[in-house]
Short mmCIF file of C-alpha atoms in Angstrom, two decimals:
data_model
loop_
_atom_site.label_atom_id
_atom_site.label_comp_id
_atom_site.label_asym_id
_atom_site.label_seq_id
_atom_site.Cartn_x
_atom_site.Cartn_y
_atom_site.Cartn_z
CA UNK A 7 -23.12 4.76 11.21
CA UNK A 8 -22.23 2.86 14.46
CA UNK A 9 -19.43 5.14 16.20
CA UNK A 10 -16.54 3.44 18.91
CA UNK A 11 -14.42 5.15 21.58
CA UNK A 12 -10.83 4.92 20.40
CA UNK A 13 -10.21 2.48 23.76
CA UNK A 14 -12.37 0.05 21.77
CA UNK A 15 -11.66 -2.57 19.51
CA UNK A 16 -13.79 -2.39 16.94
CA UNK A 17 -14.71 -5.75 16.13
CA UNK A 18 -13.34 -7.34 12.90
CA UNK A 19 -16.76 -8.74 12.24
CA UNK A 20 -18.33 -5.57 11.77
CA UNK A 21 -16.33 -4.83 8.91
CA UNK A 22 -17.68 -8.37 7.59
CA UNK A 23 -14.18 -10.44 8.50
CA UNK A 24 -13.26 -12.76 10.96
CA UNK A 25 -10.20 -11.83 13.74
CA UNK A 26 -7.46 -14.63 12.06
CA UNK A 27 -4.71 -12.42 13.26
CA UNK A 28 -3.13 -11.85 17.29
CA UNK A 29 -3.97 -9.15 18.92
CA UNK A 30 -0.65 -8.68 20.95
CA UNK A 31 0.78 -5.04 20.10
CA UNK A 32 0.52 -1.86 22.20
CA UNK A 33 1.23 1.45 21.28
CA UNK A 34 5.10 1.12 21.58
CA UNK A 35 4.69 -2.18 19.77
CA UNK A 36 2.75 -0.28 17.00
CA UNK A 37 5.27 2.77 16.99
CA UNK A 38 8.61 0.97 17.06
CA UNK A 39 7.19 -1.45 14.00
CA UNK A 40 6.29 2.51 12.34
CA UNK A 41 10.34 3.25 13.32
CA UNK A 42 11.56 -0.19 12.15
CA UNK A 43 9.87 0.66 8.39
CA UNK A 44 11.30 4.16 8.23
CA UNK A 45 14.82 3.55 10.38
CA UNK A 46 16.29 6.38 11.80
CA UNK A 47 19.19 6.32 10.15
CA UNK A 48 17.35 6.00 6.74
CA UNK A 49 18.88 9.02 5.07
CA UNK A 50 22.33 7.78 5.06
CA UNK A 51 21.11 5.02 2.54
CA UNK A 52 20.37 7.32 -0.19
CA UNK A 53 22.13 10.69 0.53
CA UNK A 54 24.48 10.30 -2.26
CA UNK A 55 21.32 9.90 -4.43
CA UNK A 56 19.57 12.96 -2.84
CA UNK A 57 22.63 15.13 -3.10
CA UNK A 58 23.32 15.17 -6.56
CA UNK A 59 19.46 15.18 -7.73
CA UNK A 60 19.40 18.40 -5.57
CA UNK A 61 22.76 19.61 -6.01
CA UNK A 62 23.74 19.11 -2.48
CA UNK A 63 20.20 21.17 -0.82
CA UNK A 64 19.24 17.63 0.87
CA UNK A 65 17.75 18.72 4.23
CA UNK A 66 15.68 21.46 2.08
CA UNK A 67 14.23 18.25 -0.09
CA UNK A 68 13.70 16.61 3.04
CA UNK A 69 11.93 19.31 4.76
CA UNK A 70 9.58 19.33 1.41
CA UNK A 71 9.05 15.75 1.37
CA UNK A 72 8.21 15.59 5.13
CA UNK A 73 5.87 18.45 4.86
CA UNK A 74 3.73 16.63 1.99
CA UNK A 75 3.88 13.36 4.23
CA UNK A 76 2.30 15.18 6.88
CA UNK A 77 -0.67 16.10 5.70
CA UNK A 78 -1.30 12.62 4.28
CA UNK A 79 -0.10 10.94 7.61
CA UNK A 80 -2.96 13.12 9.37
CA UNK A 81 -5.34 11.74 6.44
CA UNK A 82 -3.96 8.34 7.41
CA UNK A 83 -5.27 9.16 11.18
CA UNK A 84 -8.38 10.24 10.46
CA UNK A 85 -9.38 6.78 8.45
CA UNK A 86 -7.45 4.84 11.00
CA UNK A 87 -9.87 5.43 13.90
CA UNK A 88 -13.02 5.20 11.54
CA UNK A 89 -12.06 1.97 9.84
CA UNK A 90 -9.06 -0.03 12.24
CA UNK A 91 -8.73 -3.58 10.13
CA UNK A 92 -5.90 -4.58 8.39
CA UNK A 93 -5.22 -3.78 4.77
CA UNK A 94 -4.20 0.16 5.03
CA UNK A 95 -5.33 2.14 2.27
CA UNK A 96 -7.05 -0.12 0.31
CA UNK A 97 -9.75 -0.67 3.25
CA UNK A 98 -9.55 2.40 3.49
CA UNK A 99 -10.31 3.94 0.08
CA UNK A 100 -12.82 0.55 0.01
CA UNK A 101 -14.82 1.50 2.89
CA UNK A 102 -14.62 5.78 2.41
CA UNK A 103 -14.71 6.12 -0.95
CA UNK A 104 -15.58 3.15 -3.73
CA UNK A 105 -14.94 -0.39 -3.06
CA UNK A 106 -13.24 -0.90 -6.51
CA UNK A 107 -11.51 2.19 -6.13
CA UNK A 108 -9.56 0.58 -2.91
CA UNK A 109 -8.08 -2.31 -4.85
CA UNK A 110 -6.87 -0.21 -7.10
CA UNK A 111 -5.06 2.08 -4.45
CA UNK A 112 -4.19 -1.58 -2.18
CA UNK A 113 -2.38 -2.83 -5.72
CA UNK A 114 -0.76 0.48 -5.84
CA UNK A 115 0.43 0.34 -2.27
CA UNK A 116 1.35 -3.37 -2.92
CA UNK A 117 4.06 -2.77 -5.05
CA UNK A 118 5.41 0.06 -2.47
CA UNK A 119 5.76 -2.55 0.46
CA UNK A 120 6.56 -5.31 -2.11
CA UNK A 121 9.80 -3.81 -3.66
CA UNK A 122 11.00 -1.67 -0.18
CA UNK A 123 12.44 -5.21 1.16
CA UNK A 124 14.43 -5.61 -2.27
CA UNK A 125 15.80 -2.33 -1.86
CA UNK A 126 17.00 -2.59 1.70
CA UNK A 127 18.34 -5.89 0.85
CA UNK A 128 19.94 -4.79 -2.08
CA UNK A 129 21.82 -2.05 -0.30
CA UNK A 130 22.74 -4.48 2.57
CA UNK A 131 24.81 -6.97 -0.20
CA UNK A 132 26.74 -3.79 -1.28
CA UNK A 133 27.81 -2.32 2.06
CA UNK A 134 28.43 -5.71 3.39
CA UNK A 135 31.03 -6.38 0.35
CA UNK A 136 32.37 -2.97 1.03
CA UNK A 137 33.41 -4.48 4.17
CA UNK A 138 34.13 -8.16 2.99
CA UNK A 139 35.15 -8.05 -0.91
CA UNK A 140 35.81 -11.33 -1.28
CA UNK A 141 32.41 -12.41 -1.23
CA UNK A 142 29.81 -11.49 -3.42
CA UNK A 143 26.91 -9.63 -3.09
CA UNK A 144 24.38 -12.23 -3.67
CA UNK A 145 25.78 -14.49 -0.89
CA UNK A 146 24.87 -11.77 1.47
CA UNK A 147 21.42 -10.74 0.36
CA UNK A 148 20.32 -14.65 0.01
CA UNK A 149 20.91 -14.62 3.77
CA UNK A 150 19.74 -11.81 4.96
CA UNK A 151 16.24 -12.62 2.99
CA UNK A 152 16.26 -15.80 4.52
CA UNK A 153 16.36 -14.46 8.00
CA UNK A 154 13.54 -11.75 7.83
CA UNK A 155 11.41 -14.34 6.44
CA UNK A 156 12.01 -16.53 9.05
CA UNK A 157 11.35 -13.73 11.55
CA UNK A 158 8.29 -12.92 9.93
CA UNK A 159 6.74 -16.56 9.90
CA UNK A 160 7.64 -16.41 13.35
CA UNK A 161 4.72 -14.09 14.08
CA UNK A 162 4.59 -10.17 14.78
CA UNK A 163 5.82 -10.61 18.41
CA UNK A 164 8.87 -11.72 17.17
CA UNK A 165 9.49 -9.11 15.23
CA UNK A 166 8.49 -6.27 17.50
CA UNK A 167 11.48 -7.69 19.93
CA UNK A 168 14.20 -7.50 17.14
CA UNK A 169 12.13 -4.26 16.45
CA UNK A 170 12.60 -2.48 20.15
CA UNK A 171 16.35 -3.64 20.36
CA UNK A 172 17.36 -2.41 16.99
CA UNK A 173 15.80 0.60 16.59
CA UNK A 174 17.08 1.58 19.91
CA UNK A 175 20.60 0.42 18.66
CA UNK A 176 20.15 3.08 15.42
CA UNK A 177 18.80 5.74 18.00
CA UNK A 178 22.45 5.52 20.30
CA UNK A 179 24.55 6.14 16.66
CA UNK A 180 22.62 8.90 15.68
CA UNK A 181 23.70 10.81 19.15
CA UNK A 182 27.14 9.72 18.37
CA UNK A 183 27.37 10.81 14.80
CA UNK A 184 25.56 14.42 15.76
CA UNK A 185 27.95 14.62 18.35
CA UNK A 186 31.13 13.97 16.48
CA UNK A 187 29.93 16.86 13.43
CA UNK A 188 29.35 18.89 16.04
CA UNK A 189 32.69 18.75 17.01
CA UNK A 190 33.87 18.86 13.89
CA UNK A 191 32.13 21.64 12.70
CA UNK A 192 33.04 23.78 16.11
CA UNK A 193 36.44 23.24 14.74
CA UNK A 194 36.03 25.69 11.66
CA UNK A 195 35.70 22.52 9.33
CA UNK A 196 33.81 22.20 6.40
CA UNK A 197 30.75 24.88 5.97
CA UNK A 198 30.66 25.55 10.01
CA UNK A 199 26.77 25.48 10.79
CA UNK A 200 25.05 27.02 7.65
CA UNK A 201 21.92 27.59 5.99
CA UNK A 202 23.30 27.02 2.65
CA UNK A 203 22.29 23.13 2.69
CA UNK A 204 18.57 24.68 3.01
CA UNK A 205 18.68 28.05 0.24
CA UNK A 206 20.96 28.88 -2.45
CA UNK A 207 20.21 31.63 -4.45
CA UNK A 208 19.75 30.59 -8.32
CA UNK A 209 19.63 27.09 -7.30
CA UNK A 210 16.22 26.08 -6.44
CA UNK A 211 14.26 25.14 -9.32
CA UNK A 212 10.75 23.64 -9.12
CA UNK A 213 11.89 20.87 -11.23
CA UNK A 214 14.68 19.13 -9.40
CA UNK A 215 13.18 19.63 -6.07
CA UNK A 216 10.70 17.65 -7.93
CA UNK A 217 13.17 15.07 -8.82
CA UNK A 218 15.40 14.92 -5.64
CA UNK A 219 11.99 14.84 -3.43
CA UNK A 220 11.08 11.51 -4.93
CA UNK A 221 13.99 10.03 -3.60
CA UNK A 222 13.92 11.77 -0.66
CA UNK A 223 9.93 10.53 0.16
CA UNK A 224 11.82 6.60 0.06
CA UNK A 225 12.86 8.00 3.47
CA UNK A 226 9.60 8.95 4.66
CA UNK A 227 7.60 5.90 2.96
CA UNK A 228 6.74 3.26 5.76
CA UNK A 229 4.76 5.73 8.06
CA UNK A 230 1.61 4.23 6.52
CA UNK A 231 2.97 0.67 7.36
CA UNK A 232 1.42 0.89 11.11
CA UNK A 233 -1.80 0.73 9.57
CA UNK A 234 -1.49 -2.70 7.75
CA UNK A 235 -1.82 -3.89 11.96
CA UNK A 236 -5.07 -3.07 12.53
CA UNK A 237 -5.82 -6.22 13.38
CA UNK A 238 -3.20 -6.94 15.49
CA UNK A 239 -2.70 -3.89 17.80
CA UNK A 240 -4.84 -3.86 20.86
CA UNK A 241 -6.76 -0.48 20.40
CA UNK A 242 -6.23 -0.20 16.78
CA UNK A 243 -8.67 3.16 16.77
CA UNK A 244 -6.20 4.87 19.39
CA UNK A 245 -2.59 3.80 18.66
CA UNK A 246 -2.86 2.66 15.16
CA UNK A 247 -2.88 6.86 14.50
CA UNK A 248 -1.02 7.98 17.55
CA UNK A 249 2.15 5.63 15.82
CA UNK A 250 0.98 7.00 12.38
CA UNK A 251 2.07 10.72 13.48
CA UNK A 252 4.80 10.56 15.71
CA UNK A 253 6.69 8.10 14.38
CA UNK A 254 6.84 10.75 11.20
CA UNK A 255 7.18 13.65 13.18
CA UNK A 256 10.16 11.98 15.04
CA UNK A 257 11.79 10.89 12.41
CA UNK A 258 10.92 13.93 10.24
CA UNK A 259 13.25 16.14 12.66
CA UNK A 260 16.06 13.98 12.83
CA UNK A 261 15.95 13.24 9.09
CA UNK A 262 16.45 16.96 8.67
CA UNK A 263 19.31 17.50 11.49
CA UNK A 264 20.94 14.91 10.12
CA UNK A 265 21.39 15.55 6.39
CA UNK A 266 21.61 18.95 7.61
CA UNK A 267 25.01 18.60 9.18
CA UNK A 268 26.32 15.96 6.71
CA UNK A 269 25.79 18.35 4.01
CA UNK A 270 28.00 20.92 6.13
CA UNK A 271 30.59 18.79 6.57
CA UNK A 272 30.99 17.57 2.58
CA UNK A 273 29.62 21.21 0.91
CA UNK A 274 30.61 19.91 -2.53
CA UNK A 275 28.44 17.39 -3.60
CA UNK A 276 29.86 16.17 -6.53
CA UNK A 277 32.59 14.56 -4.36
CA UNK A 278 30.30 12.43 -3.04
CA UNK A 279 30.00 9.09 -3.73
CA UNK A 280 26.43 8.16 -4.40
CA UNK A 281 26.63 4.64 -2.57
CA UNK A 282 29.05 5.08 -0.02
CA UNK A 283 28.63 8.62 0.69
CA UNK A 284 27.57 9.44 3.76
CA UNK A 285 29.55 6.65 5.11
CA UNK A 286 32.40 8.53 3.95
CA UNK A 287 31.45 11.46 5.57
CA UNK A 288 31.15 9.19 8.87
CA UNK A 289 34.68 8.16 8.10
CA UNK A 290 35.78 12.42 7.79
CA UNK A 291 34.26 13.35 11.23
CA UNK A 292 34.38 10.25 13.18
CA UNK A 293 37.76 8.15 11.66
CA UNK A 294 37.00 4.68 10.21
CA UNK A 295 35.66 3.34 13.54
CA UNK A 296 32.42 5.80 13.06
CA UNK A 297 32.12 4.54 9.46
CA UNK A 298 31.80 1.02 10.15
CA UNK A 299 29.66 1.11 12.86
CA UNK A 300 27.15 2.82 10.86
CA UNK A 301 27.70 0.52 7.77
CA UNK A 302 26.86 -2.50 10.18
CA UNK A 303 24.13 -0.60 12.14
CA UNK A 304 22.05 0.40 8.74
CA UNK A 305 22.43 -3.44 7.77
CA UNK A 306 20.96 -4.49 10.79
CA UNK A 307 18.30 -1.10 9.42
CA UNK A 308 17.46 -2.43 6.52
CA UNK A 309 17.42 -5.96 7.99
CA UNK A 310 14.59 -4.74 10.45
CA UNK A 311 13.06 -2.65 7.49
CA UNK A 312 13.01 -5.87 5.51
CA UNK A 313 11.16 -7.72 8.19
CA UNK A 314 8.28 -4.97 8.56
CA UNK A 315 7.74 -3.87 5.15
CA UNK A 316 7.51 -7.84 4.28
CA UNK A 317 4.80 -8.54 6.95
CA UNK A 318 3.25 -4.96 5.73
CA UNK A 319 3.11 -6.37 2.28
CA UNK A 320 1.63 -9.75 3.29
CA UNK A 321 -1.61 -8.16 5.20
CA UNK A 322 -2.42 -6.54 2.40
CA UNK A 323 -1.94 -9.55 0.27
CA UNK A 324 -3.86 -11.45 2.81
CA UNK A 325 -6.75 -8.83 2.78
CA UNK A 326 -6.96 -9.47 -1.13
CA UNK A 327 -7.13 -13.17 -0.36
CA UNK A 328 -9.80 -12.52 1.92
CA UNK A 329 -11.82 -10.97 -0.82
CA UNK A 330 -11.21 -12.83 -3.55
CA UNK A 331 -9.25 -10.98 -5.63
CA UNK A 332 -6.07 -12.82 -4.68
CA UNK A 333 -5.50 -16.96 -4.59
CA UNK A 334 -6.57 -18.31 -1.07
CA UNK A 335 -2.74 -19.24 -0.97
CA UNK A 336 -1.79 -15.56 0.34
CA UNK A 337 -4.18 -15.90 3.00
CA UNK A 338 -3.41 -19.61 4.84
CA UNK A 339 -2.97 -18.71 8.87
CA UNK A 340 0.00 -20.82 10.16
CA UNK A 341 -1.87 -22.51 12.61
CA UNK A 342 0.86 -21.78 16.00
CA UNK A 343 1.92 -18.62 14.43
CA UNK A 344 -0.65 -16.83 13.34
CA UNK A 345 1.01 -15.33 10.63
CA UNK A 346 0.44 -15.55 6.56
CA UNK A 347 3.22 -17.92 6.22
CA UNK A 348 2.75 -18.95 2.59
CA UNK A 349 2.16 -15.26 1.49
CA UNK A 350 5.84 -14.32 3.46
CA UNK A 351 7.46 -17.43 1.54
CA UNK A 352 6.46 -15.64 -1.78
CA UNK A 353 7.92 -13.11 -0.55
CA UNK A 354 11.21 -13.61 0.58
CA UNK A 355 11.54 -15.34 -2.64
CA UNK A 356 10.44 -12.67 -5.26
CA UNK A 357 12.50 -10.09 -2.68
CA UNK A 358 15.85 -12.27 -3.23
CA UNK A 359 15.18 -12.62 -7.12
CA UNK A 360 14.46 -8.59 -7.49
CA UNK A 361 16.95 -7.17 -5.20
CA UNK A 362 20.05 -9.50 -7.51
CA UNK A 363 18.64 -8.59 -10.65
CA UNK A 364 17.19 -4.63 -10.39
CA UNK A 365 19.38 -1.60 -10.13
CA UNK A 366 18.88 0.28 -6.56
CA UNK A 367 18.23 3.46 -7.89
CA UNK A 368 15.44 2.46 -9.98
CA UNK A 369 14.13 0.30 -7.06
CA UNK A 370 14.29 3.56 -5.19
CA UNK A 371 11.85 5.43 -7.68
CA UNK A 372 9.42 2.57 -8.35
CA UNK A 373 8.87 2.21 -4.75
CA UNK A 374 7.73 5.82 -5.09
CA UNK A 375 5.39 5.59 -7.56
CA UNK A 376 3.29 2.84 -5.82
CA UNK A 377 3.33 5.06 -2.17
CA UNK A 378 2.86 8.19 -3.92
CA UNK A 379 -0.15 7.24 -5.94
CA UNK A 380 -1.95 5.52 -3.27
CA UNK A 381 -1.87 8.39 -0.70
CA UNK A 382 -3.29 10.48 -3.46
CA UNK A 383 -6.37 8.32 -3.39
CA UNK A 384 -6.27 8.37 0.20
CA UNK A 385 -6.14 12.55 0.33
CA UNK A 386 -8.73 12.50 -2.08
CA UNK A 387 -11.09 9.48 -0.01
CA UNK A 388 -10.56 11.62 3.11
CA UNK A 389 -12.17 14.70 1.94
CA UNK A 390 -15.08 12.62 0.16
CA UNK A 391 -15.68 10.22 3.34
CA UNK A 392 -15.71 13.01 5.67
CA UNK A 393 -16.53 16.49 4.50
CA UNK A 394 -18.93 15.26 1.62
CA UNK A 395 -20.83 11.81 2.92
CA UNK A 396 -20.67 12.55 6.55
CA UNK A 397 -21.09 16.60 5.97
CA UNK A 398 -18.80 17.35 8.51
CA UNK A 399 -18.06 20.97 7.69
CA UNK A 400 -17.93 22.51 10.87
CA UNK A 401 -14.31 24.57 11.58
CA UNK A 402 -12.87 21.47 12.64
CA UNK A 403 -14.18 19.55 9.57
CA UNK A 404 -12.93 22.55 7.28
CA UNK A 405 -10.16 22.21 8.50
CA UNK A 406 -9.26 18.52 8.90
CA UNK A 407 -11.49 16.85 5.91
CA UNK A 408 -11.08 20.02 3.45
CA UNK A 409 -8.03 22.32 3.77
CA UNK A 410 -5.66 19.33 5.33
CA UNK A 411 -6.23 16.89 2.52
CA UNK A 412 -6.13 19.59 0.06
CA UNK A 413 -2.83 20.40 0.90
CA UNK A 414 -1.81 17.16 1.31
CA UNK A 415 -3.21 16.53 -2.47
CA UNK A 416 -1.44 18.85 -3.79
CA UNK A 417 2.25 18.81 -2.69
CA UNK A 418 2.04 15.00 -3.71
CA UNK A 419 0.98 15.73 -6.90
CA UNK A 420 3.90 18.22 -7.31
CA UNK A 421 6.18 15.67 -6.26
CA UNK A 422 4.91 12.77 -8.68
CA UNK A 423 5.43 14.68 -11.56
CA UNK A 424 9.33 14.82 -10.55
CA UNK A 425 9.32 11.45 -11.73
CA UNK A 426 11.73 10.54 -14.64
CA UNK A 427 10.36 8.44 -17.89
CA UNK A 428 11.19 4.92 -16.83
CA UNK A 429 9.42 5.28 -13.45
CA UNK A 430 6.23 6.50 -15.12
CA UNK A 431 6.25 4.06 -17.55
CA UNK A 432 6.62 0.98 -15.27
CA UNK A 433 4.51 2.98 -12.94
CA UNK A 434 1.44 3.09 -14.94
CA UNK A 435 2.38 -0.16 -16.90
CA UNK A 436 1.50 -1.78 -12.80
CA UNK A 437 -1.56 0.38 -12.84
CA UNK A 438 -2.96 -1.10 -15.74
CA UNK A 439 -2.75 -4.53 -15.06
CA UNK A 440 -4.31 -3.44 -11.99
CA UNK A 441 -7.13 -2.03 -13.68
CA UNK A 442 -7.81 -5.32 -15.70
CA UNK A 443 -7.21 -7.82 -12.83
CA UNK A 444 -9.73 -5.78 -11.00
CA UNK A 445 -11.90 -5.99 -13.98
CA UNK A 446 -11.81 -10.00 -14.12
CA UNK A 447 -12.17 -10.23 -10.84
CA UNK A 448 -14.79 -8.34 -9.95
CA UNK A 449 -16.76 -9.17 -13.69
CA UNK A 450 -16.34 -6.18 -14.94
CA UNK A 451 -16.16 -3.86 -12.32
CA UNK A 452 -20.16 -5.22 -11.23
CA UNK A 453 -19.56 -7.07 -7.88
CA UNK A 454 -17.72 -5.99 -4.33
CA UNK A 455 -16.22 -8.09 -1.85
CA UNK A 456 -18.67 -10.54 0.44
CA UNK A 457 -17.15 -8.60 3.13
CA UNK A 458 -18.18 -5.13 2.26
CA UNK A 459 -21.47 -6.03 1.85
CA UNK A 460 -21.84 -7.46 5.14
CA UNK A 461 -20.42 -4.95 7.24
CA UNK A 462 -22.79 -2.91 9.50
CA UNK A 463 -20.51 -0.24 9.89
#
């Protein structure tokens, strides 16, 4: 197979496409969109959640969850530089492992990046009537739906600059919030700086790490999202998984400081509110001026989460259009933009109807389920593409296409089965009417995508 330097860009055609997309992002471009998906400031939206599933051990859970993301992120690398088109892991799994295969793992994905922008938006209508009670929530998430989709038919580039400035804006609270617990604590407040948010003896049990890590991984989910822009980063080989790791790793470590010293502060988790929370905890070390600063700064978080997760869940959509498996609708090209406008219009409207009418918490876990079963395909389409079809078996391909997503395999697997009844059942309810849309389109299974059979690499 045809090989290319990561400074390349592979060319869309070889993959049996045509380049419909702008090629406009860099490797900060890239990395901040990676950022904008996870948001720094992420664990404050669900700490409440976390802390009671866990009974209060939420950095441990998070230090579990990253660790399992890890391995899958560096599984994520690997296919990024062989195969750098859009779609994520359902080119991926396509292309390394069985063409029918990858639609199954892209539908799983799809409903990962299709519900995240209900649940951010859904959290942004309660905090914002937390501030302003008289109106209602729906007034608030009809708006703020309506202005990530406009951002979004407005082309990447316009969401990269919203990207850079608000990003940077959740960077700047998170050294004032460390600072002011760190005060706090130096005080002889709360716990002081312990290990007991990470170990407490006759606490831990296999099953509720299980539980509380599947909430936790909504934190971490969005890494992957970089690698829906193949086709619109510059050198999609290099900095498609450069942004893959760091922007985990970064946020990994201050994911874990963070929760860390919140859980000192509050040691008793059961007086925690599960929506408001951490916000309260703002409000204990920082006075009601810290907690409404980071009320507004995670709605302008999830607003920016909205905006990337949408256009992450359109490329894929668009790839299915591409290959027939999906209406030519989802894959129309504004013609100034460049973007899938149509596609982003269903969106925004299935995000407003889903984010009114679902719970959050049970957004929360069926966002899971999608992310989590996809990167099991993709552990499993790394060590077959690799280490069995290429035979690379050397130490380094041991290492990288064997042991790595092994690992990675496994602690996924341990955290899917934390999943509670409901989630499983509307989990694998999605998966089969994957399996039979598949089926009709692809007549039973018996034909692949004009695209993968013209490739020549």
């Amino acid at each position: 197979m045809k090989e290319h330097n990561e400074l390349n860009i592979a060319s869309v055609e070889e993959f049996g496409y045509e380049q419909e997309l702008k090629r406009s992002l860099g490797l900060g471009g890239v990395l901040v969109y990676g950022l904008a998906v996870m948001a720094p400031l992420a664990p404050a939206a669900v700490f409440g959640f976390v802390a009671r599933e866990s009974f209060g051990l939420v950095p441990l859970v998070y230090f579990i969850g990253i660790m399992g993301m890890v391995f899958t992120a560096i599984g994520y690398a690997h296919m990024g530089r062989r195969f750098p088109i859009a779609g994520s892991v359902y080119n991926y799994v396509q292309r390394g492992l069985n063409p029918h295969i990858g639609f199954i793992a892209g539908w799983l994905i799809m409903v990962d990046y299709f519900l995240i922008p209900a649940a951010c938006v859904n959290l942004t209508g309660t905090w914002a009537t937390d501030i302003i009670p008289s109106v209602p929530s729906w007034v608030f998430i009809l708006l703020t739906v309506a202005i990530f989709t406009f951002i979004n038919i407005r082309g990447i580039e316009s969401a990269t600059i919203l990207n850079f400035c608000l990003v940077g804006l959740q960077f700047a609270l998170f050294g004032v919030f460390i600072f002011c617990v760190i005060r706090f604590l130096s005080l002889g407040n709360g716990l002081g700086f312990s290990i007991k948010p990470f170990y407490q003896p006759g606490v831990i049990d296999f099953k509720f790490i299980a539980a509380a890590a599947t909430l936790a991984c909504f934190s971490f989910i969005g890494f992957d999202s970089v690698s829906t822009l193949g086709e619109e980063a510059k050198y999609p080989a290099r900095d498609v998984p450069r942004a893959t790791i760091l922007c985990l790793l970064i946020l990994g470590v201050m994911f874990i400081v963070m929760t860390w010293l919140a859980a000192c502060v509050v040691p008793d988790y059961t007086m925690l509110d599960p929506d408001m929370g951490f916000f309260n905890i703002c409000a204990i070390v920082g006075g009601p001026a810290l907690r409404l600063a980071m009320i507004l700064t995670l709605m302008t978080a999830n607003l920016i989460c909205g905006v990337a997760t949408q256009a992450s869940v359109t490329r894929i959509m668009y790839s299915f259009s591409r290959d027939k498996f999906f209406p030519k609708f989802f894959g129309i090209i504004h013609p100034k933009y460049k973007s899938p406008w149509l596609g982003i219009l269903f969106c925004g409207i299935s995000t407003a109807i889903l984010s009114i009418f679902v719970y959050i918490e049970n957004l929360l876990t069926l966002v899971n389920f999608g992310a989590l079963s996809a990167y099991l395909f993709l552990n499993v389409t790394v060590f077959w593409y690799f280490f069995i079809r290429l035979k690379r078996r050397g130490l380094h391909g041991i290492i990288n296409y064997l042991i790595v997503p092994t690992v990675g395999f496994t602690i996924l697997a341990f955290i899917w089965l934390g999943f509670d009844r409901i989630t499983l059942t509307f989990g694998l309810s999605w998966l089969l009417i994957g399996i039979i849309w598949g089926a009709i389109k692809s007549k039973g299974y018996r034909e692949v995508p004009e695209a993968y059979k013209k490739a020549t690499i």
